[in-house]
């Protein structure tokens, strides 16, 4: 992918990873991704972030198409995760830069990852700035957005915010900018990314957005470290992050389940009917067909989460446990939920599901519905009624928020 | 003395250890930490901590 001049003398020198569908081992990235690095040509030539180690030669050729690599004076590591700092040992060896800038937490993490105490570290904190010649770089620590070391680099002369993982999306494309691709697809990818990576730290997102406003940063371009660069929709993505972080109630529910002989599945469909009768949108997701990260993508704008599993060997099915573990870690707030379960003899799964949902701080409408083997008409009516009850609770939340 | 957990990142404040980098001496009770102190890992405020069970 050719380098792209995003501002005068500022280049995207990143890598497009077209075929990676497994993002960091926990989320799917069905559209691939990019690892964005940025090169600023000034009196002090500066590289912002890098790429995974396996792409280090690709980065070399990208930079080499502009300047010899060893001309770089400074490296800024906004985030130490290996997809953005994995090429550091290679770069340090090739470039021997004068200075490496990172946050205080980033300094510790660079040591923990690469074990090189002699690199020329210059830890910075919020409020610190450096001069590159014609330009200044101001640093803003953004701890837990989404690691303790994360920070933003802002170049006021160019009104450019290099935002690391924040505002990123997993999209591999030949286009670099938000006005070159379909906006609805871009926003959907942003939401999917946020709700699988940033969601647990939503309160920090709000705090950082407030800080950006307080500092009066004038931003006309946001250059994240994954995916598309924002230049025509900056206010839109900033507002979207505020909205994601707020987790406003919305009249939608997601029903997730796994099933053996389709009894639990029949229950899922009946519950959905109850929700739909009450005018609440529903998405039914069988966990054998949908990855847990895709369920989180749907849960992004859904206030209801209804979870079903048959009893299997006195427990729940493994894919349901997988989803519940994953969702609990992402700490969604303001959700209501319920459980449903079929069973053959012992029937423990309903209670297990209720306990899981409660431990994830979901407001659970108990006890839910339990069907011995195949649900009959009366049992399906009970399921439908559960759907209605959840719908009422969702609508009450929406009304209270209005 | 009770330990307190940061509800944002999971860091545990142990009064026996304190937070010397943040100016909190070992032996300082969580209740006695100044209100403007923040989590040494993630920057969350004192109000974001909960007593460890």
Coordinates of C-alpha atoms in Angstrom, one line a residue:
Chain A
X1 CA 0.0 0.0 0.0
X2 CA 1.6 3.3 -1.0
X3 CA 2.4 5.9 1.7
X4 CA -0.1 8.7 1.9
X5 CA 0.6 12.3 2.8
X6 CA -2.2 13.1 5.2
X7 CA -1.0 16.7 6.0
X8 CA 1.9 18.6 4.5
X9 CA 5.1 16.6 5.4
X10 CA 3.1 14.1 7.5
X11 CA 2.8 10.7 6.1
X12 CA 0.8 7.5 6.8
X13 CA 3.4 4.8 6.6
X14 CA 1.3 2.0 8.0
X15 CA 0.6 -1.6 6.9
X16 CA -2.7 -3.1 5.7
X17 CA -3.3 -6.6 7.1
X18 CA -5.9 -7.7 4.6
X19 CA -6.5 -11.2 5.8
X20 CA -6.4 -11.1 9.6
X21 CA -9.7 -12.2 11.0
X22 CA -8.6 -13.0 14.5
X23 CA -7.9 -9.7 16.3
X24 CA -5.6 -10.1 19.3
X25 CA -7.0 -13.6 20.1
X26 CA -10.4 -12.4 21.4
X27 CA -12.3 -10.5 18.8
X28 CA -13.1 -11.2 15.1
X29 CA -12.0 -8.7 12.5
X30 CA -13.9 -9.9 9.5
X31 CA -12.7 -7.0 7.4
X32 CA -9.0 -7.3 8.3
X33 CA -7.3 -4.3 9.9
X34 CA -4.4 -1.9 9.5
X35 CA -1.5 -0.9 11.7
X36 CA -1.1 2.8 11.2
X37 CA 2.2 4.5 11.8
X38 CA 2.9 8.2 11.0
X39 CA 6.1 9.9 9.9
X40 CA 6.5 13.6 10.4
X41 CA 9.2 15.3 8.3
X42 CA 10.5 18.3 10.3
X43 CA 13.8 19.4 11.8
X44 CA 13.4 16.4 14.1
X45 CA 12.1 13.6 11.9
X46 CA 9.6 11.6 14.0
X47 CA 7.9 8.3 13.7
X48 CA 4.7 7.8 15.6
X49 CA 4.0 4.2 16.5
X50 CA 4.9 1.2 14.5
X51 CA 3.6 -2.2 13.4
X52 CA 3.7 -5.9 14.5
X53 CA 7.2 -7.4 14.3
X54 CA 6.2 -9.6 11.4
X55 CA 5.6 -6.5 9.3
X56 CA 8.8 -4.7 10.3
X57 CA 10.3 -5.0 6.8
X58 CA 7.1 -3.6 5.2
X59 CA 7.4 -0.6 7.5
X60 CA 11.0 -0.3 6.5
X61 CA 10.1 -0.1 2.8
X62 CA 7.3 2.4 3.6
X63 CA 9.6 4.8 5.4
X64 CA 12.4 4.1 2.9
X65 CA 10.2 5.4 0.1
X66 CA 10.3 8.8 1.8
X67 CA 13.6 9.0 3.6
X68 CA 16.4 6.6 4.7
X69 CA 15.2 5.0 8.0
X70 CA 18.3 6.1 9.9
X71 CA 17.3 9.7 9.4
X72 CA 14.6 9.3 12.0
X73 CA 15.5 11.3 15.1
X74 CA 12.5 10.6 17.5
X75 CA 10.1 7.7 18.0
X76 CA 6.9 8.3 19.8
X77 CA 5.3 5.1 21.3
X78 CA 1.7 6.1 22.1
X79 CA 1.0 2.5 23.1
X80 CA 3.2 -0.6 23.8
X81 CA 0.9 -3.4 22.7
X82 CA 2.8 -5.5 20.1
X83 CA 0.6 -4.5 17.2
X84 CA 1.9 -0.9 17.6
X85 CA 5.4 -1.4 19.2
X86 CA 6.3 -4.9 18.0
X87 CA 8.8 -3.6 15.5
X88 CA 10.6 -1.5 18.2
X89 CA 13.7 -3.8 18.6
X90 CA 14.2 -3.8 14.8
X91 CA 13.7 0.0 14.6
X92 CA 16.0 0.8 17.5
X93 CA 18.7 -1.3 16.0
X94 CA 18.3 0.3 12.5
X95 CA 17.6 3.9 13.5
X96 CA 19.4 4.4 16.9
X97 CA 17.1 7.4 17.5
X98 CA 18.1 10.2 19.7
X99 CA 14.9 9.9 21.8
X100 CA 12.0 7.6 22.5
X101 CA 8.9 9.3 23.9
X102 CA 6.3 7.3 25.8
X103 CA 4.1 7.7 28.9
X104 CA 5.5 6.8 32.3
X105 CA 3.5 3.6 32.2
X106 CA 4.7 3.1 28.6
X107 CA 8.3 3.2 29.8
X108 CA 7.6 0.4 32.3
X109 CA 5.8 -1.6 29.6
X110 CA 8.6 -1.1 27.0
X111 CA 11.0 -2.6 29.6
X112 CA 8.6 -5.4 30.4
X113 CA 8.2 -6.3 26.7
X114 CA 11.6 -5.8 25.2
X115 CA 14.0 -5.8 28.2
X116 CA 16.2 -3.0 26.9
X117 CA 17.1 -0.7 29.8
X118 CA 19.5 1.3 27.6
X119 CA 17.1 2.7 25.0
X120 CA 16.9 6.5 25.2
X121 CA 13.5 6.7 27.0
X122 CA 11.9 10.1 27.6
X123 CA 8.7 9.5 29.7
X124 CA 6.2 12.3 29.2
X125 CA 2.9 13.1 31.0
X126 CA -0.2 15.2 30.2
X127 CA 0.8 18.8 29.6
X128 CA 4.3 18.0 28.3
X129 CA 5.2 19.1 24.8
X130 CA 8.2 18.8 22.6
X131 CA 9.3 20.8 19.5
X132 CA 10.1 19.1 16.3
X133 CA 11.1 22.4 14.6
X134 CA 8.2 23.9 12.8
X135 CA 5.8 21.7 14.8
X136 CA 5.0 21.0 18.4
X137 CA 3.8 17.7 19.9
X138 CA 1.6 17.9 23.0
X139 CA 1.0 14.7 24.9
X140 CA -2.1 13.6 26.7
X141 CA -2.2 10.5 28.8
X142 CA -5.2 8.4 28.1
X143 CA -4.8 5.6 30.7
X144 CA -7.0 2.6 30.2
X145 CA -8.0 3.8 26.7
X146 CA -7.4 0.9 26.5
X147 CA -4.2 0.0 28.4
X148 CA -2.5 1.9 31.3
X149 CA 0.2 3.2 29.0
X150 CA -2.0 4.6 26.2
X151 CA -1.6 8.2 25.2
X152 CA -2.5 10.7 22.5
X153 CA -0.1 12.9 20.6
X154 CA -1.5 16.2 19.3
X155 CA 0.2 18.5 16.8
X156 CA -1.5 21.9 17.1
X157 CA 0.1 23.5 14.0
X158 CA -1.7 20.8 11.9
X159 CA -4.7 20.4 14.2
X160 CA -3.9 16.7 14.1
X161 CA -4.6 14.2 16.9
X162 CA -2.7 10.9 16.7
X163 CA -5.1 8.9 18.9
X164 CA -3.6 5.5 19.0
X165 CA -6.3 2.8 19.5
X166 CA -9.1 5.3 20.3
X167 CA -11.3 6.0 17.4
X168 CA -9.9 3.0 15.5
X169 CA -11.7 0.4 13.5
X170 CA -10.8 -3.0 12.0
X171 CA -11.0 -2.2 8.3
X172 CA -8.4 -3.2 5.7
X173 CA -8.9 -1.0 2.7
X174 CA -7.1 0.8 -0.1
X175 CA -8.8 4.0 1.1
X176 CA -7.3 6.0 4.0
X177 CA -9.9 8.6 4.8
X178 CA -13.5 8.6 6.1
X179 CA -14.9 10.5 3.1
X180 CA -13.6 7.8 0.7
X181 CA -15.6 4.9 2.1
X182 CA -19.2 4.1 3.1
X183 CA -19.9 6.1 6.3
X184 CA -22.5 3.6 7.7
X185 CA -20.0 0.7 7.3
X186 CA -17.3 2.9 9.0
X187 CA -19.5 3.8 11.9
X188 CA -20.6 0.1 12.4
X189 CA -16.9 -0.9 12.4
X190 CA -16.2 1.8 15.0
X191 CA -19.0 0.6 17.2
X192 CA -17.9 -3.0 16.9
X193 CA -14.3 -2.0 17.8
X194 CA -15.4 0.1 20.8
X195 CA -17.7 -2.5 22.2
X196 CA -15.1 -5.2 22.1
X197 CA -12.1 -3.3 23.2
X198 CA -12.9 0.0 24.9
X199 CA -16.3 -0.6 26.6
X200 CA -15.0 -1.5 30.1
X201 CA -13.3 1.8 30.3
X202 CA -16.2 4.0 29.2
X203 CA -16.0 6.3 32.2
X204 CA -12.4 7.0 31.2
X205 CA -13.6 7.8 27.7
X206 CA -15.9 10.4 29.0
X207 CA -13.2 11.9 31.2
X208 CA -10.7 12.0 28.3
X209 CA -13.3 13.6 26.0
X210 CA -13.9 16.2 28.7
X211 CA -10.2 16.8 29.0
X212 CA -9.8 17.3 25.3
X213 CA -12.6 19.9 25.4
X214 CA -11.1 21.6 28.5
X215 CA -7.7 21.8 26.8
X216 CA -9.5 23.4 23.8
X217 CA -7.7 21.2 21.3
X218 CA -8.7 22.2 17.8
X219 CA -8.9 19.0 15.9
X220 CA -9.6 18.7 12.2
X221 CA -8.0 15.3 11.7
X222 CA -8.0 12.2 14.0
X223 CA -5.4 9.6 12.9
X224 CA -6.0 6.4 14.9
X225 CA -3.6 3.4 14.8
X226 CA -6.2 1.1 13.2
X227 CA -8.2 1.6 10.1
X228 CA -9.5 4.8 8.6
X229 CA -8.4 8.4 9.3
X230 CA -11.1 10.8 10.3
X231 CA -11.0 14.2 8.5
X232 CA -14.6 14.9 7.3
X233 CA -16.5 13.4 10.2
X234 CA -14.4 14.4 13.3
X235 CA -17.4 15.8 15.3
X236 CA -19.4 12.7 14.4
X237 CA -16.9 10.2 15.8
X238 CA -16.2 12.4 18.9
X239 CA -20.0 12.4 19.6
X240 CA -20.2 8.7 18.8
X241 CA -17.6 8.0 21.5
X242 CA -19.6 10.1 24.0
X243 CA -22.7 8.1 23.1
X244 CA -21.0 4.7 23.2
X245 CA -19.6 5.6 26.7
X246 CA -23.0 6.8 27.9
X247 CA -24.7 3.5 27.0
X248 CA -28.1 5.1 26.6
X249 CA -31.1 2.8 26.8
X250 CA -32.5 1.6 23.5
X251 CA -35.5 -0.5 22.7
X252 CA -33.7 -3.5 21.5
X253 CA -32.8 -6.9 22.9
X254 CA -30.3 -9.6 22.0
X255 CA -31.2 -13.2 22.6
X256 CA -28.2 -15.5 22.7
X257 CA -28.3 -19.3 23.1
X258 CA -26.9 -22.6 22.3
X259 CA -29.0 -25.7 21.8
X260 CA -28.7 -29.5 21.5
X261 CA -32.0 -30.8 20.2
X262 CA -33.6 -27.4 19.5
X263 CA -35.8 -27.1 22.5
X264 CA -33.8 -24.1 23.8
X265 CA -33.9 -22.7 20.3
X266 CA -37.7 -22.9 20.2
X267 CA -37.9 -21.0 23.5
X268 CA -35.6 -18.3 22.0
X269 CA -38.0 -17.7 19.1
X270 CA -41.1 -17.5 21.4
X271 CA -39.3 -15.0 23.7
X272 CA -38.5 -12.9 20.6
X273 CA -42.2 -12.9 19.6
X274 CA -43.1 -11.4 23.0
X275 CA -40.5 -8.6 22.6
X276 CA -41.6 -7.9 19.1
X277 CA -45.3 -7.7 20.2
X278 CA -44.2 -4.9 22.6
X279 CA -42.4 -3.1 19.8
X280 CA -38.9 -3.9 20.9
X281 CA -36.4 -4.8 18.2
X282 CA -34.8 -8.2 18.6
X283 CA -31.7 -10.0 17.3
X284 CA -31.5 -13.8 17.9
X285 CA -28.0 -15.2 17.9
X286 CA -27.1 -18.8 18.0
X287 CA -23.6 -18.9 19.6
X288 CA -22.5 -21.7 17.2
X289 CA -23.1 -19.3 14.3
X290 CA -22.0 -16.0 15.9
X291 CA -18.7 -15.3 17.6
X292 CA -18.9 -13.6 21.1
X293 CA -17.4 -10.4 19.6
X294 CA -20.3 -10.2 17.1
X295 CA -22.8 -10.5 19.9
X296 CA -21.1 -7.6 21.6
X297 CA -21.4 -5.7 18.4
X298 CA -25.2 -6.2 18.5
X299 CA -25.4 -5.5 22.2
X300 CA -23.8 -2.1 21.5
X301 CA -27.3 -0.5 21.1
X302 CA -29.4 -3.1 22.9
X303 CA -30.6 -2.7 26.5
X304 CA -31.9 -6.3 26.8
X305 CA -29.7 -9.4 27.0
X306 CA -31.6 -12.7 27.2
X307 CA -29.5 -15.8 27.5
X308 CA -30.4 -19.5 27.1
X309 CA -28.8 -22.9 27.5
X310 CA -29.9 -26.4 28.0
X311 CA -28.6 -28.3 31.0
X312 CA -25.7 -30.4 29.9
X313 CA -23.8 -32.6 32.4
X314 CA -25.3 -30.5 35.2
X315 CA -24.0 -27.3 33.7
X316 CA -24.4 -25.0 30.7
X317 CA -23.1 -25.5 27.2
X318 CA -19.5 -24.3 26.8
X319 CA -20.2 -21.7 24.1
X320 CA -22.7 -20.0 26.5
X321 CA -20.1 -20.0 29.2
X322 CA -17.6 -18.5 26.7
X323 CA -20.0 -15.7 25.9
X324 CA -20.9 -14.9 29.5
X325 CA -17.2 -14.7 30.5
X326 CA -16.5 -12.4 27.6
X327 CA -19.5 -10.1 28.2
X328 CA -18.9 -9.9 31.9
X329 CA -15.3 -8.7 31.3
X330 CA -16.6 -6.0 29.0
X331 CA -18.8 -4.6 31.8
X332 CA -21.8 -3.3 29.9
X333 CA -24.0 -1.1 32.2
X334 CA -27.7 -0.3 32.3
X335 CA -28.8 -3.7 30.8
X336 CA -31.8 -5.8 31.8
X337 CA -31.9 -9.5 31.1
X338 CA -33.4 -12.9 31.7
X339 CA -32.6 -16.6 31.3
X340 CA -34.3 -19.5 29.6
X341 CA -33.4 -23.2 29.6
X342 CA -34.5 -26.6 28.6
X343 CA -33.5 -29.8 30.4
X344 CA -33.9 -33.5 30.5
X345 CA -33.6 -34.5 34.1
X346 CA -31.6 -32.3 36.6
X347 CA -32.1 -28.8 35.1
X348 CA -29.4 -26.7 36.7
X349 CA -28.7 -24.4 33.8
X350 CA -31.4 -21.8 34.5
X351 CA -30.1 -21.0 37.9
X352 CA -26.5 -20.9 36.6
X353 CA -27.5 -18.5 33.9
X354 CA -29.3 -16.2 36.3
X355 CA -26.3 -16.2 38.6
X356 CA -24.0 -15.4 35.7
X357 CA -26.1 -12.5 34.5
X358 CA -26.4 -11.1 38.0
X359 CA -22.7 -11.3 38.5
X360 CA -22.3 -9.2 35.3
X361 CA -24.5 -6.6 37.0
X362 CA -27.4 -7.2 34.6
X363 CA -30.9 -6.5 36.2
X364 CA -32.3 -10.0 35.8
X365 CA -36.1 -10.7 35.6
X366 CA -36.2 -13.9 37.6
X367 CA -36.8 -16.8 37.5
X368 CA -37.0 -17.0 33.7
X369 CA -38.4 -20.0 32.0
X370 CA -37.4 -23.7 32.2
X371 CA -38.8 -26.4 29.9
X372 CA -38.5 -30.1 30.5
X373 CA -37.4 -31.4 27.1
X374 CA -39.5 -30.0 24.2
X375 CA -41.6 -26.9 25.1
X376 CA -45.3 -27.4 24.5
X377 CA -47.8 -24.6 23.6
X378 CA -48.3 -23.5 27.2
X379 CA -44.5 -23.4 27.8
X380 CA -44.0 -21.4 24.6
X381 CA -46.7 -18.9 25.9
X382 CA -44.7 -18.6 29.1
X383 CA -41.6 -17.8 27.0
X384 CA -43.5 -15.2 25.1
X385 CA -44.7 -13.7 28.3
X386 CA -41.0 -13.5 29.5
X387 CA -40.3 -11.6 26.3
X388 CA -43.0 -9.2 27.1
X389 CA -41.8 -8.7 30.6
X390 CA -38.2 -7.9 29.4
X391 CA -39.7 -5.6 26.8
X392 CA -41.6 -3.7 29.5
X393 CA -38.4 -3.3 31.6
X394 CA -36.5 -2.1 28.6
X395 CA -39.2 0.4 27.7
X396 CA -39.3 1.7 31.2
X397 CA -35.5 2.4 31.0
X398 CA -35.9 4.1 27.7
X399 CA -38.8 6.3 29.1
X400 CA -36.8 7.1 32.3
X401 CA -33.9 8.3 30.2
X402 CA -36.0 10.5 27.8
Chain B
X1 CA -6.6 -2.1 57.6
X2 CA -8.8 -2.7 54.6
X3 CA -7.6 -3.1 51.0
X4 CA -9.4 -1.3 48.3
X5 CA -9.8 -2.3 44.6
X6 CA -10.0 0.1 41.7
X7 CA -13.2 -0.8 40.0
X8 CA -11.8 0.4 36.6
X9 CA -8.6 -1.6 36.2
X10 CA -8.5 -4.0 39.2
X11 CA -5.4 -2.4 41.0
X12 CA -5.5 -3.2 44.7
X13 CA -4.5 -0.5 47.2
X14 CA -2.8 -2.3 50.1
X15 CA -2.3 0.1 53.1
X16 CA 0.7 -1.9 54.2
X17 CA 2.5 -1.0 50.9
X18 CA 0.9 2.4 50.3
X19 CA 1.6 4.1 47.0
X20 CA 5.1 5.7 47.5
X21 CA 5.3 6.9 43.8
X22 CA 2.0 8.7 44.4
X23 CA 3.2 10.2 47.7
X24 CA 1.3 7.8 49.9
X25 CA 3.5 6.4 52.6
X26 CA 3.3 2.7 53.6
X27 CA 0.8 2.3 56.5
X28 CA -1.6 4.9 55.2
X29 CA -5.3 3.9 55.6
X30 CA -7.3 4.2 52.4
X31 CA -9.6 6.6 54.2
X32 CA -6.7 8.9 54.9
X33 CA -5.5 9.2 51.3
X34 CA -6.1 12.8 49.9
X35 CA -9.2 13.1 47.7
X36 CA -7.1 14.2 44.7
X37 CA -5.1 11.0 44.7
X38 CA -5.6 8.8 41.6
X39 CA -5.1 5.1 40.8
X40 CA -1.4 4.6 40.0
X41 CA -2.3 2.2 37.2
X42 CA -5.3 3.8 35.4
X43 CA -5.8 7.3 36.8
X44 CA -9.2 6.6 38.2
X45 CA -10.3 8.8 41.2
X46 CA -10.5 7.8 44.8
X47 CA -14.3 7.5 44.5
X48 CA -13.8 4.7 41.9
X49 CA -12.4 2.4 44.6
X50 CA -14.4 -0.2 46.5
X51 CA -13.5 -2.1 49.6
X52 CA -12.0 -5.5 48.8
X53 CA -14.3 -8.4 49.8

